[in-house]
MMTF fields as JSON, N, C-alpha, C and O atoms, coordinates in Angstrom:
{
  "mmtfVersion": "1.0.0",
  "mmtfProducer": "UNKNOWN",
  "numBonds": 695,
  "numAtoms": 696,
  "numGroups": 174,
  "numChains": 1,
  "numModels": 1,
  "chainsPerModel": [1],
  "groupsPerChain": [174],
  "chainIdList": ["A"],
  "bondAtomList": [4, 2, 8, 6, 12, 10, 16, 14, 20, 18, 24, 22, 28, 26, 32, 30, 36, 34, 40, 38, 44, 42, 48, 46, 52, 50, 56, 54, 60, 58, 64, 62, 68, 66, 72, 70, 76, 74, 80, 78, 84, 82, 88, 86, 92, 90, 96, 94, 100, 98, 104, 102, 108, 106, 112, 110, 116, 114, 120, 118, 124, 122, 128, 126, 132, 130, 136, 134, 140, 138, 144, 142, 148, 146, 152, 150, 156, 154, 160, 158, 164, 162, 168, 166, 172, 170, 176, 174, 180, 178, 184, 182, 188, 186, 192, 190, 196, 194, 200, 198, 204, 202, 208, 206, 212, 210, 216, 214, 220, 218, 224, 222, 228, 226, 232, 230, 236, 234, 240, 238, 244, 242, 248, 246, 252, 250, 256, 254, 260, 258, 264, 262, 268, 266, 272, 270, 276, 274, 280, 278, 284, 282, 288, 286, 292, 290, 296, 294, 300, 298, 304, 302, 308, 306, 312, 310, 316, 314, 320, 318, 324, 322, 328, 326, 332, 330, 336, 334, 340, 338, 344, 342, 348, 346, 352, 350, 356, 354, 360, 358, 364, 362, 368, 366, 372, 370, 376, 374, 380, 378, 384, 382, 388, 386, 392, 390, 396, 394, 400, 398, 404, 402, 408, 406, 412, 410, 416, 414, 420, 418, 424, 422, 428, 426, 432, 430, 436, 434, 440, 438, 444, 442, 448, 446, 452, 450, 456, 454, 460, 458, 464, 462, 468, 466, 472, 470, 476, 474, 480, 478, 484, 482, 488, 486, 492, 490, 496, 494, 500, 498, 504, 502, 508, 506, 512, 510, 516, 514, 520, 518, 524, 522, 528, 526, 532, 530, 536, 534, 540, 538, 544, 542, 548, 546, 552, 550, 556, 554, 560, 558, 564, 562, 568, 566, 572, 570, 576, 574, 580, 578, 584, 582, 588, 586, 592, 590, 596, 594, 600, 598, 604, 602, 608, 606, 612, 610, 616, 614, 620, 618, 624, 622, 628, 626, 632, 630, 636, 634, 640, 638, 644, 642, 648, 646, 652, 650, 656, 654, 660, 658, 664, 662, 668, 666, 672, 670, 676, 674, 680, 678, 684, 682, 688, 686, 692, 690],
  "bondOrderList": [1, 1, 1, 1, 1, 1, 1, 1, 1, 1, 1, 1, 1, 1, 1, 1, 1, 1, 1, 1, 1, 1, 1, 1, 1, 1, 1, 1, 1, 1, 1, 1, 1, 1, 1, 1, 1, 1, 1, 1, 1, 1, 1, 1, 1, 1, 1, 1, 1, 1, 1, 1, 1, 1, 1, 1, 1, 1, 1, 1, 1, 1, 1, 1, 1, 1, 1, 1, 1, 1, 1, 1, 1, 1, 1, 1, 1, 1, 1, 1, 1, 1, 1, 1, 1, 1, 1, 1, 1, 1, 1, 1, 1, 1, 1, 1, 1, 1, 1, 1, 1, 1, 1, 1, 1, 1, 1, 1, 1, 1, 1, 1, 1, 1, 1, 1, 1, 1, 1, 1, 1, 1, 1, 1, 1, 1, 1, 1, 1, 1, 1, 1, 1, 1, 1, 1, 1, 1, 1, 1, 1, 1, 1, 1, 1, 1, 1, 1, 1, 1, 1, 1, 1, 1, 1, 1, 1, 1, 1, 1, 1, 1, 1, 1, 1, 1, 1, 1, 1, 1, 1, 1, 1],
  "groupList": [{"groupName": "UNK", "atomNameList": ["N", "CA", "C", "O"], "elementList": ["N", "C", "C", "O"], "formalChargeList": [0, 0, 0, 0], "bondAtomList": [1, 0, 2, 1, 3, 2], "bondOrderList": [1, 1, 2], "singleLetterCode": "X", "chemCompType": "L-PEPTIDE LINKING"}],
  "groupTypeList": [0, 0, 0, 0, 0, 0, 0, 0, 0, 0, 0, 0, 0, 0, 0, 0, 0, 0, 0, 0, 0, 0, 0, 0, 0, 0, 0, 0, 0, 0, 0, 0, 0, 0, 0, 0, 0, 0, 0, 0, 0, 0, 0, 0, 0, 0, 0, 0, 0, 0, 0, 0, 0, 0, 0, 0, 0, 0, 0, 0, 0, 0, 0, 0, 0, 0, 0, 0, 0, 0, 0, 0, 0, 0, 0, 0, 0, 0, 0, 0, 0, 0, 0, 0, 0, 0, 0, 0, 0, 0, 0, 0, 0, 0, 0, 0, 0, 0, 0, 0, 0, 0, 0, 0, 0, 0, 0, 0, 0, 0, 0, 0, 0, 0, 0, 0, 0, 0, 0, 0, 0, 0, 0, 0, 0, 0, 0, 0, 0, 0, 0, 0, 0, 0, 0, 0, 0, 0, 0, 0, 0, 0, 0, 0, 0, 0, 0, 0, 0, 0, 0, 0, 0, 0, 0, 0, 0, 0, 0, 0, 0, 0, 0, 0, 0, 0, 0, 0, 0, 0, 0, 0, 0, 0],
  "groupIdList": [1, 2, 3, 4, 5, 6, 7, 8, 9, 10, 11, 12, 13, 14, 15, 16, 17, 18, 19, 20, 21, 22, 23, 24, 25, 26, 27, 28, 29, 30, 31, 32, 33, 34, 35, 36, 37, 38, 39, 40, 41, 42, 43, 44, 45, 46, 47, 48, 49, 50, 51, 52, 53, 54, 55, 56, 57, 58, 59, 60, 61, 62, 63, 64, 65, 66, 67, 68, 69, 70, 71, 72, 73, 74, 75, 76, 77, 78, 79, 80, 81, 82, 83, 84, 85, 86, 87, 88, 89, 90, 91, 92, 93, 94, 95, 96, 97, 98, 99, 100, 101, 102, 103, 104, 105, 106, 107, 108, 109, 110, 111, 112, 113, 114, 115, 116, 117, 118, 119, 120, 121, 122, 123, 124, 125, 126, 127, 128, 129, 130, 131, 132, 133, 134, 135, 136, 137, 138, 139, 140, 141, 142, 143, 144, 145, 146, 147, 148, 149, 150, 151, 152, 153, 154, 155, 156, 157, 158, 159, 160, 161, 162, 163, 164, 165, 166, 167, 168, 169, 170, 171, 172, 173, 174],
  "secStructList": [7, 7, 7, 4, 4, 4, 6, 6, 7, 1, 7, 7, 7, 7, 1, 7, 7, 7, 2, 2, 2, 2, 2, 2, 2, 2, 2, 2, 2, 2, 2, 2, 2, 2, 2, 2, 2, 2, 2, 2, 6, 6, 7, 7, 2, 2, 2, 2, 6, 7, 5, 1, 1, 6, 6, 7, 7, 5, 2, 2, 2, 2, 2, 2, 2, 2, 2, 2, 2, 2, 2, 2, 2, 2, 2, 2, 2, 2, 2, 2, 2, 2, 7, 6, 6, 7, 7, 5, 7, 7, 7, 7, 7, 2, 2, 2, 2, 6, 6, 1, 2, 2, 2, 2, 2, 1, 7, 2, 2, 2, 2, 2, 2, 2, 2, 2, 2, 2, 2, 2, 2, 2, 2, 2, 2, 2, 2, 2, 7, 7, 2, 2, 2, 2, 6, 7, 7, 3, 3, 3, 6, 6, 6, 6, 3, 3, 3, 7, 2, 2, 2, 2, 2, 2, 2, 2, 2, 2, 2, 2, 2, 2, 2, 2, 2, 2, 2, 2, 2, 2, 2, 6, 7, 7],
  "xCoordList": [-20.175, -18.85, -18.757, -19.011, -18.392, -18.273, -16.818, -16.526, -15.915, -14.507, -13.689, -13.423, -13.29, -12.547, -11.17, -10.535, -10.7, -9.421, -9.529, -8.554, -10.714, -10.933, -12.131, -13.175, -11.981, -13.135, -13.635, -14.789, -12.799, -13.262, -13.377, -13.565, -13.262, -13.315, -11.925, -11.007, -11.768, -10.469, -10.179, -11.088, -8.932, -8.554, -9.127, -9.118, -9.619, -10.163, -9.635, -10.207, -8.55, -7.948, -8.707, -9.222, -8.76, -9.364, -8.259, -7.088, -8.637, -7.667, -7.201, -6.069, -8.086, -7.751, -8.397, -9.432, -7.759, -8.26, -8.302, -7.415, -9.342, -9.498, -8.553, -8.0, -8.382, -7.574, -8.162, -7.42, -9.491, -10.128, -9.84, -9.602, -9.86, -9.545, -8.089, -7.797, -7.203, -5.79, -5.608, -4.876, -6.269, -6.192, -6.709, -6.146, -7.775, -8.322, -7.345, -7.177, -6.707, -5.7, -4.579, -4.142, -4.127, -3.028, -3.478, -2.704, -4.704, -5.233, -5.254, -4.849, -5.724, -5.769, -4.362, -4.127, -3.432, -2.05, -1.512, -0.818, -1.824, -1.343, -1.986, -1.33, -3.247, -4.0, -4.158, -4.394, -4.041, -4.387, -3.442, -3.877, -2.177, -1.371, -1.981, -1.831, -2.658, -3.304, -4.423, -4.661, -5.113, -6.159, -5.561, -6.122, -4.435, -3.755, -3.325, -3.531, -2.733, -2.272, -3.452, -3.345, -4.576, -5.768, -6.251, -6.623, -6.247, -6.741, -5.905, -6.446, -4.608, -3.75, -3.334, -2.64, -3.757, -3.447, -4.037, -5.195, -3.249, -3.689, -3.997, -4.62, -3.568, -3.773, -2.744, -1.594, -3.186, -2.29, -1.486, -1.777, -0.476, 0.288, -0.633, -0.464, -1.6, -2.57, -3.416, -3.679, -3.843, -4.627, -3.825, -4.367, -2.539, -1.698, -1.535, -1.122, -1.853, -1.761, -3.066, -3.124, -4.104, -5.391, -5.264, -4.517, -6.019, -6.028, -7.444, -8.415, -7.551, -8.855, -9.487, -10.675, -8.7, -9.219, -8.162, -7.002, -8.556, -7.624, -6.479, -6.704, -5.261, -4.085, -3.598, -2.631, -4.248, -3.842, -2.756, -2.443, -2.205, -1.255, -1.985, -3.174, -1.244, -1.843, -1.713, -1.096, -2.296, -2.301, -0.881, -0.587, 0.002, 1.394, 2.019, 2.649, 1.845, 2.397, 1.778, 2.474, 0.49, -0.167, 0.424, 0.668, 0.656, 1.231, 2.622, 2.943, 3.441, 4.793, 4.73, 5.502, 3.81, 3.658, 3.275, 3.845, 2.32, 1.876, 3.037, 3.242, 3.788, 4.944, 5.946, 6.464, 6.216, 7.169, 6.686, 7.409, 5.464, 5.014, 4.712, 4.898, 4.25, 4.02, 5.344, 5.403, 6.402, 7.715, 8.099, 8.661, 7.796, 8.088, 7.291, 7.822, 6.029, 5.229, 5.861, 5.948, 6.301, 6.978, 8.272, 8.564, 9.042, 10.293, 10.03, 10.762, 8.999, 8.665, 8.36, 8.831, 7.566, 7.231, 8.489, 8.694, 9.318, 10.528, 11.458, 12.042, 11.595, 12.422, 11.824, 12.551, 10.499, 9.844, 10.088, 10.257, 10.109, 10.255, 11.703, 11.98, 12.635, 14.042, 14.943, 16.064, 14.475, 15.309, 14.609, 13.656, 15.075, 14.402, 14.312, 13.426, 15.209, 15.189, 14.45, 14.551, 13.715, 12.948, 11.649, 10.626, 11.709, 10.57, 9.873, 8.741, 10.545, 9.929, 9.943, 10.982, 8.776, 8.579, 9.447, 9.685, 9.905, 10.63, 9.629, 8.6, 9.94, 9.054, 9.701, 10.923, 8.865, 9.341, 8.519, 7.432, 9.031, 8.282, 7.564, 8.126, 6.317, 5.565, 5.415, 5.522, 5.168, 4.975, 6.262, 6.225, 7.389, 8.67, 8.978, 9.465, 8.698, 8.937, 8.065, 8.485, 6.858, 5.916, 6.321, 5.762, 7.281, 7.708, 9.165, 9.743, 9.759, 11.099, 10.982, 9.911, 12.053, 11.973, 11.44, 10.706, 11.8, 11.294, 9.781, 9.088, 9.263, 7.824, 7.032, 5.857, 7.668, 6.989, 7.127, 6.304, 8.161, 8.464, 8.625, 8.418, 8.982, 9.251, 7.935, 6.912, 7.95, 6.732, 6.234, 7.03, 4.912, 4.325, 4.685, 4.619, 5.057, 5.427, 6.527, 6.515, 7.476, 8.572, 8.027, 8.449, 7.092, 6.54, 5.542, 5.411, 4.834, 3.945, 4.758, 4.328, 5.928, 6.799, 7.286, 7.307, 7.679, 8.109, 6.961, 7.143, 5.794, 4.597, 4.266, 4.021, 4.258, 3.94, 4.972, 4.608, 6.241, 7.278, 7.265, 7.386, 7.119, 7.056, 5.862, 5.988, 4.713, 3.517, 3.557, 2.982, 4.217, 4.368, 5.141, 4.765, 6.207, 7.012, 6.296, 6.337, 5.646, 4.93, 3.825, 3.704, 3.023, 1.952, 2.519, 1.989, 3.577, 4.183, 4.694, 4.405, 5.455, 5.997, 4.877, 4.931, 3.866, 2.76, 2.071, 1.632, 1.98, 1.351, 2.145, 1.623, 3.403, 4.242, 4.404, 5.009, 3.876, 4.108, 3.44, 2.316, 4.16, 3.617, 2.832, 2.928, 2.063, 1.34, 2.313, 2.025, 3.444, 4.456, 4.95, 5.126, 5.173, 5.624, 4.516, 4.78, 3.285, 2.166, 2.02, 1.584, 2.371, 2.231, 3.32, 3.2, 4.373, 5.492, 4.987, 4.363, 5.26, 4.752, 5.867, 7.031, 5.466, 6.351, 5.515, 4.299, 6.196, 5.536, 5.585, 6.61, 4.456, 4.369, 4.291, 3.236, 5.399, 5.416, 4.461, 4.011, 4.144, 3.207, 1.785, 1.044, 1.413, 0.064, -0.055, -1.159, 1.084, 1.137, 0.444, -0.317, 0.73, 0.129, 1.161, 2.124, 0.937, 1.687, 0.878, -0.335, 1.532, 0.87, 1.475, 2.694, 0.614, 1.147, 1.098, 0.623, 1.577, 1.693, 0.343, 0.209, -0.646, -1.991, -2.573, -3.181, -2.381, -2.844, -2.058, -2.615, -0.78, 0.031, -0.489, -0.543, -0.873, -1.473, -2.777, -3.024, -3.606, -4.872, -4.614, -5.313, -3.61, -3.278, -2.79, -3.155, -1.979, -1.449, -2.56, -2.551, -3.509, -4.644, -5.493, -5.901, -5.755, -6.508, -5.777, -6.409, -4.463, -3.671, -3.842, -4.069, -3.737, -3.837, -5.266, -5.455, -6.264, -7.649, -7.953, -8.638, -7.434, -7.606, -7.103, -7.805, -5.897, -5.339, -5.911, -5.933, -6.369, -7.064, -8.361, -8.728, -9.042, -10.24, -9.893, -10.674, -8.737, -8.306, -8.131, -8.532, -7.534, -7.346, -8.711, -8.929, -9.623, -10.981, -11.653, -12.319, -11.474, -12.021, -11.421, -12.143, -10.108, -9.42, -9.876, -9.944, -10.183, -10.625, -12.136, -12.651, -12.841, -14.278, -15.034, -16.18, -14.405, -15.068, -15.977, -16.83, -15.803, -16.722, -17.009, -17.757],
  "yCoordList": [8.008, 7.955, 9.069, 10.237, 8.688, 9.682, 9.992, 11.054, 9.1, 9.289, 9.353, 8.328, 10.567, 10.76, 10.113, 9.945, 9.746, 9.03, 7.641, 7.121, 7.034, 5.662, 5.604, 5.051, 6.168, 6.236, 4.876, 4.761, 3.844, 2.49, 1.627, 0.413, 2.261, 1.554, 1.124, 1.046, 0.846, 0.372, -1.03, -1.766, -1.373, -2.704, -3.767, -3.618, -4.831, -5.969, -7.235, -7.73, -7.747, -8.954, -10.197, -10.26, -11.182, -12.469, -13.453, -13.233, -14.515, -15.557, -16.338, -16.82, -16.464, -17.244, -16.601, -15.941, -16.811, -16.295, -17.428, -18.281, -17.431, -18.463, -18.192, -17.099, -19.19, -19.019, -17.928, -17.15, -17.863, -16.819, -15.43, -14.491, -15.297, -13.998, -13.61, -12.45, -14.566, -14.274, -13.858, -12.911, -14.56, -14.174, -12.753, -11.994, -12.389, -11.037, -10.011, -8.933, -10.334, -9.421, -9.19, -8.057, -10.243, -10.133, -9.319, -8.517, -9.51, -8.716, -7.231, -6.386, -6.92, -5.522, -4.945, -3.828, -5.69, -5.212, -4.913, -3.915, -5.76, -5.56, -4.345, -3.632, -4.113, -3.112, -1.753, -0.768, -1.657, -0.397, 0.773, 1.922, 0.529, 1.707, 2.526, 3.747, 1.865, 2.578, 3.482, 4.555, 3.045, 3.883, 5.143, 6.231, 4.996, 6.164, 7.109, 8.319, 6.571, 7.407, 8.171, 9.358, 7.475, 8.117, 9.253, 10.318, 9.031, 10.048, 11.329, 12.428, 11.192, 12.381, 12.943, 13.957, 12.286, 12.812, 14.215, 14.448, 15.114, 16.489, 17.323, 18.379, 16.866, 17.705, 18.842, 18.665, 19.98, 21.13, 21.022, 20.194, 21.872, 21.922, 22.274, 21.766, 23.136, 23.501, 22.297, 22.085, 21.507, 20.304, 19.325, 18.711, 19.176, 18.222, 18.616, 17.796, 19.85, 20.323, 20.133, 20.428, 19.645, 19.427, 18.276, 17.321, 18.398, 17.375, 16.827, 17.459, 15.669, 15.04, 15.407, 15.167, 15.983, 16.504, 17.446, 17.399, 18.286, 19.232, 18.483, 17.545, 18.903, 18.295, 17.026, 16.418, 16.614, 15.376, 15.644, 16.791, 14.575, 14.679, 15.161, 14.902, 15.874, 16.305, 15.19, 14.156, 15.414, 14.379, 14.005, 12.823, 14.981, 14.67, 13.746, 12.748, 14.077, 13.242, 11.849, 10.866, 11.748, 10.442, 9.577, 8.389, 10.16, 9.395, 8.891, 7.723, 9.77, 9.354, 8.307, 7.348, 8.493, 7.534, 6.152, 5.145, 6.104, 4.815, 4.12, 2.92, 4.85, 4.24, 3.718, 2.61, 4.523, 4.107, 2.855, 1.864, 2.911, 1.82, 0.55, -0.553, 0.692, -0.522, -1.203, -2.429, -0.421, -1.038, -1.773, -2.866, -1.176, -1.825, -3.129, -4.131, -3.127, -4.361, -5.448, -6.604, -5.076, -6.024, -6.524, -7.719, -5.616, -5.977, -6.964, -7.941, -6.714, -7.61, -9.02, -10.006, -9.104, -10.418, -11.118, -12.302, -10.395, -11.002, -11.468, -12.548, -10.658, -11.05, -12.271, -13.18, -12.286, -13.398, -14.725, -15.751, -14.719, -15.994, -16.358, -17.463, -15.434, -15.725, -15.746, -16.251, -15.206, -15.117, -15.833, -15.303, -17.03, -17.815, -17.112, -17.425, -16.174, -15.495, -14.154, -13.368, -13.886, -12.636, -12.806, -13.217, -12.484, -12.703, -11.418, -11.458, -10.275, -9.004, -8.096, -7.879, -7.574, -6.786, -5.52, -4.911, -5.144, -3.889, -2.74, -2.729, -1.784, -0.635, 0.641, 0.732, 1.618, 2.955, 3.955, 3.629, 5.153, 6.236, 6.981, 7.894, 6.587, 7.136, 8.643, 9.33, 9.166, 10.607, 11.367, 12.439, 10.829, 11.468, 11.387, 12.352, 10.242, 10.091, 11.052, 11.527, 11.345, 12.191, 13.656, 14.431, 14.041, 15.45, 15.629, 16.696, 14.597, 14.771, 15.623, 15.673, 16.285, 17.171, 16.491, 17.111, 15.233, 14.559, 14.356, 14.521, 14.005, 13.787, 15.083, 15.058, 16.199, 17.494, 18.16, 19.004, 17.794, 18.577, 17.823, 18.408, 16.561, 15.831, 15.613, 15.329, 15.741, 15.458, 14.034, 13.112, 13.869, 12.573, 11.52, 10.326, 11.919, 10.975, 10.025, 8.843, 10.539, 9.693, 8.546, 7.4, 8.855, 7.804, 6.924, 5.748, 7.448, 6.597, 5.529, 4.378, 5.898, 4.918, 3.853, 2.667, 4.282, 3.334, 2.394, 1.179, 2.96, 2.197, 1.162, -0.003, 1.58, 0.662, -0.465, -1.633, -0.117, -1.136, -2.091, -3.304, -1.546, -2.392, -3.328, -4.518, -2.805, -3.641, -4.692, -5.768, -4.408, -5.443, -6.626, -7.78, -6.341, -7.412, -8.048, -9.266, -7.239, -7.711, -8.687, -9.764, -8.32, -9.196, -10.494, -11.572, -10.396, -11.591, -12.508, -13.705, -11.937, -12.731, -13.389, -14.585, -12.607, -13.151, -14.305, -15.271, -14.198, -15.242, -16.528, -17.552, -16.493, -17.691, -18.363, -19.432, -17.756, -18.299, -19.652, -19.888, -20.524, -21.817, -21.65, -20.616, -22.66, -22.594, -22.432, -21.721, -23.085, -22.954, -21.513, -20.993, -20.871, -19.475, -18.552, -17.621, -18.799, -17.989, -18.114, -17.167, -19.249, -19.48, -18.793, -18.681, -18.337, -17.691, -16.444, -15.578, -16.358, -15.261, -14.365, -14.757, -13.139, -12.213, -11.373, -11.249, -10.812, -10.037, -8.56, -8.05, -7.877, -6.432, -5.779, -5.806, -5.191, -4.684, -3.512, -3.334, -2.726, -1.621, -2.14, -1.7, -3.077, -3.65, -4.774, -5.201, -5.245, -6.321, -7.588, -8.234, -7.923, -9.085, -9.832, -9.251, -11.135, -11.957, -12.019, -12.221, -11.847, -11.896, -12.991, -13.163, -13.747, -14.605, -13.796, -12.66, -14.362, -13.597, -13.348, -12.394, -14.175, -13.898, -12.679, -11.814, -12.621, -11.457, -10.206, -9.11, -10.373, -9.24, -8.705, -7.492, -9.605, -9.154, -8.41, -7.368, -8.932, -8.269, -6.868, -5.922, -6.73, -5.423, -4.478, -3.302, -4.994, -4.187, -3.681, -2.523, -4.553, -4.156, -3.115, -2.116, -3.35, -2.353, -1.009, 0.032, -1.027, 0.204, 1.015, 2.223, 0.368, 1.12, 1.604, 2.681, 0.836, 1.285, 2.445, 3.403, 2.337, 3.351, 4.713, 5.716, 4.743, 6.029, 6.501, 7.705, 5.602, 6.028, 6.751, 7.751, 6.249, 6.923, 8.279, 9.222, 8.395, 9.699, 10.697, 11.855, 10.242, 11.12, 11.525, 12.691, 10.573, 10.903, 11.936, 12.853, 11.781, 12.765, 14.149, 15.146, 14.203, 15.475, 16.146, 17.372, 15.35, 15.902, 16.139, 16.638, 15.776, 15.956, 14.915, 15.143, 13.77, 12.716, 11.843, 11.133, 11.887, 11.159, 12.025, 11.618],
  "zCoordList": [5.096, 5.706, 6.746, 6.451, 7.958, 9.011, 9.338, 9.889, 9.014, 9.341, 8.062, 7.433, 7.677, 6.433, 6.472, 5.431, 7.669, 7.739, 7.131, 6.588, 7.22, 6.756, 5.804, 6.151, 4.62, 3.709, 3.24, 2.826, 3.294, 2.95, 4.204, 4.121, 5.35, 6.622, 7.064, 6.247, 8.346, 8.832, 8.307, 7.924, 8.297, 7.814, 8.744, 9.966, 8.146, 8.902, 8.244, 7.272, 8.778, 8.217, 8.674, 9.791, 7.779, 8.104, 8.48, 8.173, 9.134, 9.489, 8.274, 8.233, 7.273, 6.079, 4.852, 4.946, 3.705, 2.428, 1.419, 1.389, 0.591, -0.436, -1.607, -1.738, -2.438, -3.652, -4.535, -5.136, -4.62, -5.425, -4.867, -5.627, -3.557, -2.949, -3.236, -3.528, -3.152, -3.428, -4.886, -5.174, -5.804, -7.222, -7.422, -8.211, -6.713, -6.813, -6.237, -6.806, -5.126, -4.562, -5.57, -5.773, -6.186, -7.154, -8.366, -8.887, -8.818, -9.933, -9.57, -10.368, -8.373, -7.925, -7.857, -8.317, -7.293, -7.207, -8.605, -8.803, -9.56, -10.927, -11.593, -12.353, -11.315, -12.072, -11.41, -12.111, -10.104, -9.43, -9.732, -9.661, -10.066, -10.432, -11.579, -11.616, -12.502, -13.607, -13.098, -13.653, -12.036, -11.439, -10.821, -10.952, -10.155, -9.588, -10.701, -10.601, -11.754, -12.869, -13.466, -13.775, -13.622, -14.178, -13.275, -13.767, -11.952, -11.023, -11.068, -10.947, -11.238, -11.139, -12.493, -12.56, -13.576, -14.907, -15.028, -14.68, -15.51, -15.787, -14.55, -14.662, -13.365, -12.185, -12.193, -12.595, -11.75, -11.633, -10.337, -9.474, -10.223, -8.962, -7.801, -6.693, -8.054, -7.016, -6.611, -5.427, -7.603, -7.305, -6.453, -5.534, -6.754, -6.01, -4.544, -3.724, -4.216, -2.831, -2.057, -0.863, -2.721, -2.046, -1.053, -1.266, 0.038, 1.083, 1.252, 0.836, 1.855, 2.051, 3.39, 3.607, 4.278, 5.543, 6.108, 5.7, 7.03, 7.63, 8.306, 9.071, 8.017, 8.624, 7.95, 8.409, 6.867, 6.198, 5.161, 4.839, 4.659, 3.559, 2.32, 2.137, 1.465, 0.206, -0.838, -0.582, -2.003, -3.04, -3.444, -3.622, -3.592, -3.953, -2.905, -3.252, -1.632, -0.564, -0.574, -0.32, -0.861, -0.925, -2.026, -1.819, -3.19, -4.299, -3.924, -4.141, -3.365, -2.959, -1.847, -1.849, -0.897, 0.201, -0.323, 0.098, -1.232, -1.763, -2.473, -2.287, -3.274, -3.954, -2.927, -3.064, -1.899, -0.86, -0.135, -0.037, 0.367, 1.222, 0.435, 0.948, -0.795, -1.583, -1.908, -2.004, -2.076, -2.237, -0.951, -1.002, 0.187, 1.469, 1.588, 2.066, 1.159, 1.21, 0.343, 0.756, -0.853, -1.75, -1.109, -1.148, -0.522, 0.158, 1.291, 1.449, 2.069, 3.179, 2.674, 3.24, 1.604, 1.06, 0.575, 0.845, -0.13, -0.688, 0.431, 0.345, 1.477, 2.61, 3.318, 3.719, 3.467, 4.165, 3.467, 4.127, 2.138, 1.423, 1.128, 0.662, 1.396, 1.099, 2.317, 2.245, 3.438, 4.638, 5.789, 6.361, 6.132, 7.178, 8.531, 9.327, 8.801, 10.097, 10.055, 10.997, 8.98, 8.873, 9.651, 9.102, 10.929, 11.815, 12.245, 12.727, 12.075, 12.442, 11.228, 10.604, 10.905, 9.7, 9.693, 10.736, 8.523, 8.323, 8.442, 7.767, 9.299, 9.511, 8.984, 8.864, 8.674, 8.339, 9.147, 9.624, 9.297, 9.923, 8.802, 8.197, 8.525, 7.395, 7.475, 6.459, 8.665, 8.796, 8.51, 7.906, 8.932, 8.63, 7.14, 6.551, 6.531, 5.091, 4.285, 3.23, 4.77, 4.031, 3.99, 3.214, 4.811, 4.818, 4.389, 4.593, 3.801, 3.247, 1.979, 1.374, 1.572, 0.403, -0.862, -1.631, -1.084, -2.282, -2.204, -3.208, -1.036, -0.883, -1.032, -1.399, -0.751, -0.838, -2.201, -2.555, -2.98, -4.171, -5.485, -6.548, -5.445, -6.683, -7.434, -6.812, -8.753, -9.519, -9.258, -9.082, -9.237, -8.925, -9.967, -9.672, -11.155, -12.207, -11.741, -12.083, -10.962, -10.474, -9.626, -9.781, -8.733, -7.873, -8.6, -8.258, -9.588, -10.378, -11.096, -11.184, -11.611, -12.261, -11.292, -11.621, -10.09, -9.059, -8.703, -8.625, -8.49, -8.12, -9.193, -8.878, -10.45, -11.544, -11.641, -11.78, -11.568, -11.661, -10.482, -10.654, -9.295, -8.099, -8.166, -7.878, -8.541, -8.563, -9.659, -9.496, -10.765, -11.8, -11.228, -11.436, -10.514, -9.908, -8.726, -8.558, -7.913, -6.727, -7.137, -6.552, -8.132, -8.593, -9.152, -8.883, -9.917, -10.484, -9.37, -9.362, -8.429, -7.325, -6.522, -6.236, -6.163, -5.368, -6.107, -5.484, -7.424, -8.215, -8.292, -8.732, -7.87, -7.911, -6.552, -6.464, -5.493, -4.154, -3.956, -4.4, -3.282, -2.891, -1.593, -0.932, -1.236, 0.04, 1.208, 2.17, 1.118, 2.177, 2.277, 3.379, 1.142, 1.155, 1.645, 2.405, 1.22, 1.707, 3.225, 3.881, 3.78, 5.219, 6.037, 7.257, 5.38, 6.085, 6.797, 6.183, 8.09, 8.92, 9.405, 9.489, 9.722, 10.423, 11.378, 11.234, 12.338, 13.382, 13.025, 12.572, 13.236, 13.02, 14.401, 15.033, 14.878, 16.25, 16.5, 17.632, 15.504, 15.698, 15.852, 16.731, 14.993, 15.037, 16.068, 16.405, 16.562, 17.556, 17.044, 17.763, 15.779, 15.136, 14.305, 13.805, 14.171, 13.226, 11.94, 11.988, 10.777, 9.474, 8.634, 8.609, 7.932, 6.876, 5.576, 5.574, 4.493, 3.257, 2.584, 1.817, 2.853, 2.347, 3.054, 2.423, 4.357, 5.111, 4.707, 4.651, 4.43, 3.983, 2.655, 2.452, 1.748, 0.481, 0.734, 0.127, 1.62, 1.942, 2.481, 2.117, 3.351, 3.908, 2.807, 2.781, 1.919, 0.834, -0.084, -0.502, -0.389, -1.23, -0.502, -1.094, 0.769, 1.538, 1.478, 1.296, 1.63, 1.662, 0.379, 0.441, -0.779, -2.032, -2.283, -2.848, -1.877, -2.026, -1.067, -1.426, 0.14, 1.18, 0.7, 0.823, 0.158, -0.271, -1.603, -1.858, -2.45, -3.664, -3.268, -3.885, -2.252, -1.752, -1.144, -1.266, -0.491, 0.019, -1.122, -1.01, -2.213, -3.374, -3.922, -4.25, -4.021, -4.491, -3.579, -4.058, -2.274, -1.341, -1.579, -1.629, -1.724, -1.932, -3.225, -3.303, -4.222, -5.515, -5.581, -6.582, -4.505, -4.484, -5.288, -5.677, -5.543, -6.322, -5.469, -6.002, -4.143, -3.241, -2.041, -1.151]
}
C-alpha cells in the first residue's frame, strides 16, 4: 500500500451487481459493526487519539464519522424508496462534522450503539428491496454520478471497510 488514505484502494463501482453480491453486501452491513466494536474494545484514551497518517482523523473521530455517515447512507436509501422526488442525495460536510465537540469528546460507545442499531435496520431494509426499489436512482453532486441502490450499498460497504482499515493502520495492525 502506497497511499494510506486508501488502504483498500479507491472506490470502484460497477454498473451492475449480482444477487450474490447484494446478499454479501447485506451480510457485511449486518456484521461489520461487531468488527468495529472488537477493534476498539479496551482502547485507552491515548489509543483513541492515534491517527493513520499525519493530519488524519483519529480513531475516535473515525468511529463517530462511520456512525454518522452510515446513518446518512441508510437515510438516503429510505428516502429513495419512499419519496418519488428524491433525486439529489443528502450531503453532509464530513470534515466539519468530524471536529464538532461530540466527535472530539464523546465516548465511542455512543457511536458504536448508533452504528449497530442503524446497521441492523439498514441490513433488514436492504434485504426487503424489490428490483424496482433497487433501481431507484439519485444524483450525487460531489461525485457527479447517478447511483442506484445496489451501487449505494456497494459504496456503503466500501466506506465501512475503508475506515476499518484506517483504524487498523492507526493501531499498527497493517
